[in-house]
């Protein structure tokens, strides 16, 4: 069995899709959901699916390596960042080489970096009159949104699409592809 930990700070709609996808999977298990926000909806979802949760704080995350002990105790093999907005510290990158992926709601290398998340990404895509947007799955390194790209999928952006329309179309791609790409990465 390969055990995944999902890191998420918010609503957790991607985390929910991943949990649904691997429910009763023969070889892949969502073993832990980690959040930096006590009130994050993703923690409620984890609890209702009987998945262990861990709430982390900034000091411990950046100033200690205690998280490695927690991950080891849940025998975590792979990490999926699904709407997790903190920069990943070097000790964690080193411990999960090519075993930690992030999903980004745009076609990197465009619209990435610190502060480029969620609605801010879609607003920038709209403001620049892009004709396509999409999703990027990439390995995580020590810089925001800069690890090697694993997969991208695109959706058209029409001149009449609002920021919300773009967000909805991009999220649809994320929900479809994120669990499937994870599955293929974990099969290897
Ligand atoms: C997703 O669209 C994800 O791509 C984005 O946050 C959203 C989380 O939604 N991540 C980033 O912007 C990272 N830079 P969710 O909580 O409903 O899964």
GROMACS .gro file of C-alpha atoms and ligand atoms in nm:
model
  206
    1UNK     CA    1   0.000   0.000   0.000
    2UNK     CA    2   0.125   0.350  -0.085
    3UNK     CA    3   0.017   0.619   0.159
    4UNK     CA    4  -0.054   0.975   0.050
    5UNK     CA    5  -0.066   1.284   0.269
    6UNK     CA    6  -0.267   1.575   0.133
    7UNK     CA    7  -0.175   1.928   0.240
    8UNK     CA    8  -0.460   2.178   0.200
    9UNK     CA    9  -0.542   2.517   0.348
   10UNK     CA   10  -0.891   2.582   0.228
   11UNK     CA   11  -1.213   2.438   0.097
   12UNK     CA   12  -1.050   2.116  -0.010
   13UNK     CA   13  -1.255   2.041  -0.319
   14UNK     CA   14  -0.948   1.883  -0.480
   15UNK     CA   15  -0.869   1.690  -0.163
   16UNK     CA   16  -1.228   1.564  -0.164
   17UNK     CA   17  -1.193   1.438  -0.523
   18UNK     CA   18  -0.868   1.265  -0.437
   19UNK     CA   19  -1.023   1.097  -0.133
   20UNK     CA   20  -1.321   0.982  -0.341
   21UNK     CA   21  -1.096   0.854  -0.618
   22UNK     CA   22  -0.884   0.639  -0.386
   23UNK     CA   23  -1.170   0.513  -0.171
   24UNK     CA   24  -1.124   0.132  -0.160
   25UNK     CA   25  -0.827   0.152  -0.397
   26UNK     CA   26  -0.623  -0.170  -0.383
   27UNK     CA   27  -0.279  -0.007  -0.354
   28UNK     CA   28  -0.321   0.365  -0.275
   29UNK     CA   29  -0.454   0.512   0.045
   30UNK     CA   30  -0.508   0.872   0.162
   31UNK     CA   31  -0.355   0.830   0.507
   32UNK     CA   32  -0.333   1.187   0.640
   33UNK     CA   33  -0.471   1.533   0.574
   34UNK     CA   34  -0.262   1.825   0.691
   35UNK     CA   35  -0.374   2.185   0.720
   36UNK     CA   36  -0.238   2.508   0.860
   37UNK     CA   37  -0.589   2.641   0.923
   38UNK     CA   38  -0.793   2.519   1.216
   39UNK     CA   39  -1.121   2.618   1.048
   40UNK     CA   40  -1.038   2.478   0.702
   41UNK     CA   41  -1.332   2.286   0.556
   42UNK     CA   42  -1.091   2.020   0.437
   43UNK     CA   43  -1.048   1.907   0.799
   44UNK     CA   44  -1.425   1.843   0.831
   45UNK     CA   45  -1.413   1.641   0.510
   46UNK     CA   46  -1.123   1.435   0.649
   47UNK     CA   47  -1.308   1.368   0.972
   48UNK     CA   48  -1.624   1.260   0.796
   49UNK     CA   49  -1.413   1.014   0.595
   50UNK     CA   50  -1.229   0.891   0.908
   51UNK     CA   51  -0.896   1.014   0.773
   52UNK     CA   52  -0.643   1.126   1.035
   53UNK     CA   53  -0.571   1.501   1.036
   54UNK     CA   54  -0.286   1.715   1.150
   55UNK     CA   55  -0.294   2.087   1.216
   56UNK     CA   56   0.044   2.252   1.171
   57UNK     CA   57   0.174   2.589   1.285
   58UNK     CA   58   0.425   2.812   1.116
   59UNK     CA   59   0.693   2.799   1.384
   60UNK     CA   60   0.705   2.422   1.402
   61UNK     CA   61   0.683   2.389   1.023
   62UNK     CA   62   0.976   2.617   0.951
   63UNK     CA   63   1.190   2.595   1.267
   64UNK     CA   64   1.172   2.222   1.342
   65UNK     CA   65   1.160   1.900   1.145
   66UNK     CA   66   0.894   1.747   1.371
   67UNK     CA   67   0.664   1.702   1.075
   68UNK     CA   68   0.895   1.430   0.939
   69UNK     CA   69   0.821   1.224   1.250
   70UNK     CA   70   0.447   1.269   1.200
   71UNK     CA   71   0.473   1.172   0.834
   72UNK     CA   72   0.681   0.866   0.923
   73UNK     CA   73   0.434   0.757   1.187
   74UNK     CA   74   0.164   0.750   0.917
   75UNK     CA   75   0.409   0.579   0.677
   76UNK     CA   76   0.363   0.852   0.418
   77UNK     CA   77   0.521   0.776   0.079
   78UNK     CA   78   0.391   1.066  -0.124
   79UNK     CA   79   0.261   1.421  -0.069
   80UNK     CA   80  -0.004   1.605  -0.271
   81UNK     CA   81  -0.036   1.981  -0.221
   82UNK     CA   82  -0.396   2.070  -0.299
   83UNK     CA   83  -0.443   2.439  -0.232
   84UNK     CA   84  -0.164   2.463   0.028
   85UNK     CA   85  -0.016   2.811   0.024
   86UNK     CA   86   0.295   2.798   0.242
   87UNK     CA   87   0.637   2.762   0.086
   88UNK     CA   88   0.772   2.410   0.147
   89UNK     CA   89   1.087   2.417   0.364
   90UNK     CA   90   1.411   2.252   0.238
   91UNK     CA   91   1.404   1.959   0.484
   92UNK     CA   92   1.068   1.848   0.346
   93UNK     CA   93   1.173   1.889  -0.019
   94UNK     CA   94   1.483   1.678   0.051
   95UNK     CA   95   1.286   1.407   0.223
   96UNK     CA   96   1.037   1.367  -0.064
   97UNK     CA   97   1.244   1.396  -0.382
   98UNK     CA   98   1.003   1.366  -0.676
   99UNK     CA   99   0.749   1.244  -0.424
  100UNK     CA  100   0.569   1.570  -0.364
  101UNK     CA  101   0.345   1.735  -0.624
  102UNK     CA  102   0.154   2.061  -0.633
  103UNK     CA  103  -0.141   2.164  -0.842
  104UNK     CA  104  -0.146   2.517  -0.977
  105UNK     CA  105  -0.450   2.678  -1.143
  106UNK     CA  106  -0.269   2.818  -1.448
  107UNK     CA  107  -0.026   2.723  -1.721
  108UNK     CA  108   0.311   2.763  -1.549
  109UNK     CA  109   0.560   2.923  -1.586
  110UNK     CA  110   0.304   3.197  -1.642
  111UNK     CA  111   0.103   3.319  -1.344
  112UNK     CA  112   0.310   3.147  -1.076
  113UNK     CA  113   0.509   3.260  -0.774
  114UNK     CA  114   0.433   3.406  -0.433
  115UNK     CA  115   0.090   3.568  -0.411
  116UNK     CA  116  -0.027   3.399  -0.731
  117UNK     CA  117  -0.295   3.169  -0.604
  118UNK     CA  118  -0.667   3.111  -0.637
  119UNK     CA  119  -0.861   3.410  -0.765
  120UNK     CA  120  -0.547   3.622  -0.812
  121UNK     CA  121  -0.434   3.387  -1.085
  122UNK     CA  122  -0.765   3.400  -1.271
  123UNK     CA  123  -0.786   3.779  -1.235
  124UNK     CA  124  -0.442   3.813  -1.395
  125UNK     CA  125  -0.536   3.575  -1.677
  126UNK     CA  126  -0.851   3.783  -1.741
  127UNK     CA  127  -0.665   4.116  -1.721
  128UNK     CA  128  -0.411   3.996  -1.979
  129UNK     CA  129  -0.683   3.876  -2.217
  130UNK     CA  130  -0.535   3.531  -2.243
  131UNK     CA  131  -0.713   3.299  -2.483
  132UNK     CA  132  -0.627   2.986  -2.286
  133UNK     CA  133  -0.570   2.892  -1.925
  134UNK     CA  134  -0.546   2.558  -1.751
  135UNK     CA  135  -0.373   2.358  -1.484
  136UNK     CA  136  -0.018   2.252  -1.405
  137UNK     CA  137   0.093   1.960  -1.193
  138UNK     CA  138   0.456   1.986  -1.095
  139UNK     CA  139   0.706   1.842  -0.851
  140UNK     CA  140   0.776   2.065  -0.555
  141UNK     CA  141   1.110   2.229  -0.496
  142UNK     CA  142   1.218   2.509  -0.264
  143UNK     CA  143   1.068   2.785  -0.478
  144UNK     CA  144   0.703   2.863  -0.536
  145UNK     CA  145   0.567   2.693  -0.850
  146UNK     CA  146   0.909   2.619  -1.002
  147UNK     CA  147   0.957   2.241  -0.981
  148UNK     CA  148   0.962   2.022  -1.290
  149UNK     CA  149   0.632   2.012  -1.472
  150UNK     CA  150   0.460   1.673  -1.482
  151UNK     CA  151   0.138   1.752  -1.664
  152UNK     CA  152  -0.067   2.039  -1.805
  153UNK     CA  153  -0.420   2.061  -1.942
  154UNK     CA  154  -0.579   2.363  -2.102
  155UNK     CA  155  -0.919   2.523  -2.135
  156UNK     CA  156  -1.020   2.807  -2.364
  157UNK     CA  157  -1.081   3.155  -2.226
  158UNK     CA  158  -1.335   3.346  -2.433
  159UNK     CA  159  -1.362   3.723  -2.443
  160UNK     CA  160  -1.687   3.706  -2.247
  161UNK     CA  161  -1.562   3.472  -1.972
  162UNK     CA  162  -1.565   3.634  -1.629
  163UNK     CA  163  -1.300   3.562  -1.366
  164UNK     CA  164  -1.552   3.324  -1.206
  165UNK     CA  165  -1.607   3.143  -1.537
  166UNK     CA  166  -1.232   3.092  -1.577
  167UNK     CA  167  -1.207   2.970  -1.216
  168UNK     CA  168  -1.490   2.723  -1.272
  169UNK     CA  169  -1.341   2.580  -1.592
  170UNK     CA  170  -0.996   2.546  -1.438
  171UNK     CA  171  -1.132   2.379  -1.125
  172UNK     CA  172  -1.317   2.128  -1.340
  173UNK     CA  173  -0.986   2.029  -1.501
  174UNK     CA  174  -0.821   2.000  -1.160
  175UNK     CA  175  -1.093   1.773  -1.026
  176UNK     CA  176  -1.069   1.544  -1.326
  177UNK     CA  177  -0.692   1.522  -1.368
  178UNK     CA  178  -0.538   1.558  -1.023
  179UNK     CA  179  -0.650   1.216  -0.886
  180UNK     CA  180  -0.572   1.042  -1.216
  181UNK     CA  181  -0.222   1.186  -1.247
  182UNK     CA  182  -0.151   1.099  -0.885
  183UNK     CA  183  -0.263   0.745  -0.954
  184UNK     CA  184  -0.031   0.713  -1.252
  185UNK     CA  185   0.263   0.857  -1.055
  186UNK     CA  186   0.202   0.617  -0.771
  187UNK     CA  187   0.172   0.320  -1.000
  188UNK     CA  188   0.535   0.359  -1.107
  189LIG     C1  189  -0.697   2.510  -0.641
  189LIG     O1  190  -0.752   2.574  -0.753
  189LIG     C2  191  -0.546   2.505  -0.652
  189LIG     O2  192  -0.500   2.495  -0.783
  189LIG     C3  193  -0.508   2.637  -0.593
  189LIG     O3  194  -0.594   2.652  -0.482
  189LIG     C4  195  -0.720   2.593  -0.516
  189LIG     C5  196  -0.765   2.509  -0.398
  189LIG     O4  197  -0.899   2.472  -0.414
  189LIG     N1  198  -0.372   2.640  -0.556
  189LIG     C6  199  -0.294   2.746  -0.574
  189LIG     O5  200  -0.334   2.851  -0.619
  189LIG     C7  201  -0.147   2.724  -0.533
  189LIG     N2  202  -0.065   2.832  -0.580
  189LIG     P1  203  -0.965   2.359  -0.325
  189LIG     O6  204  -0.934   2.393  -0.178
  189LIG     O7  205  -1.112   2.369  -0.354
  189LIG     O8  206  -0.905   2.229  -0.365
   0.00000   0.00000   0.00000
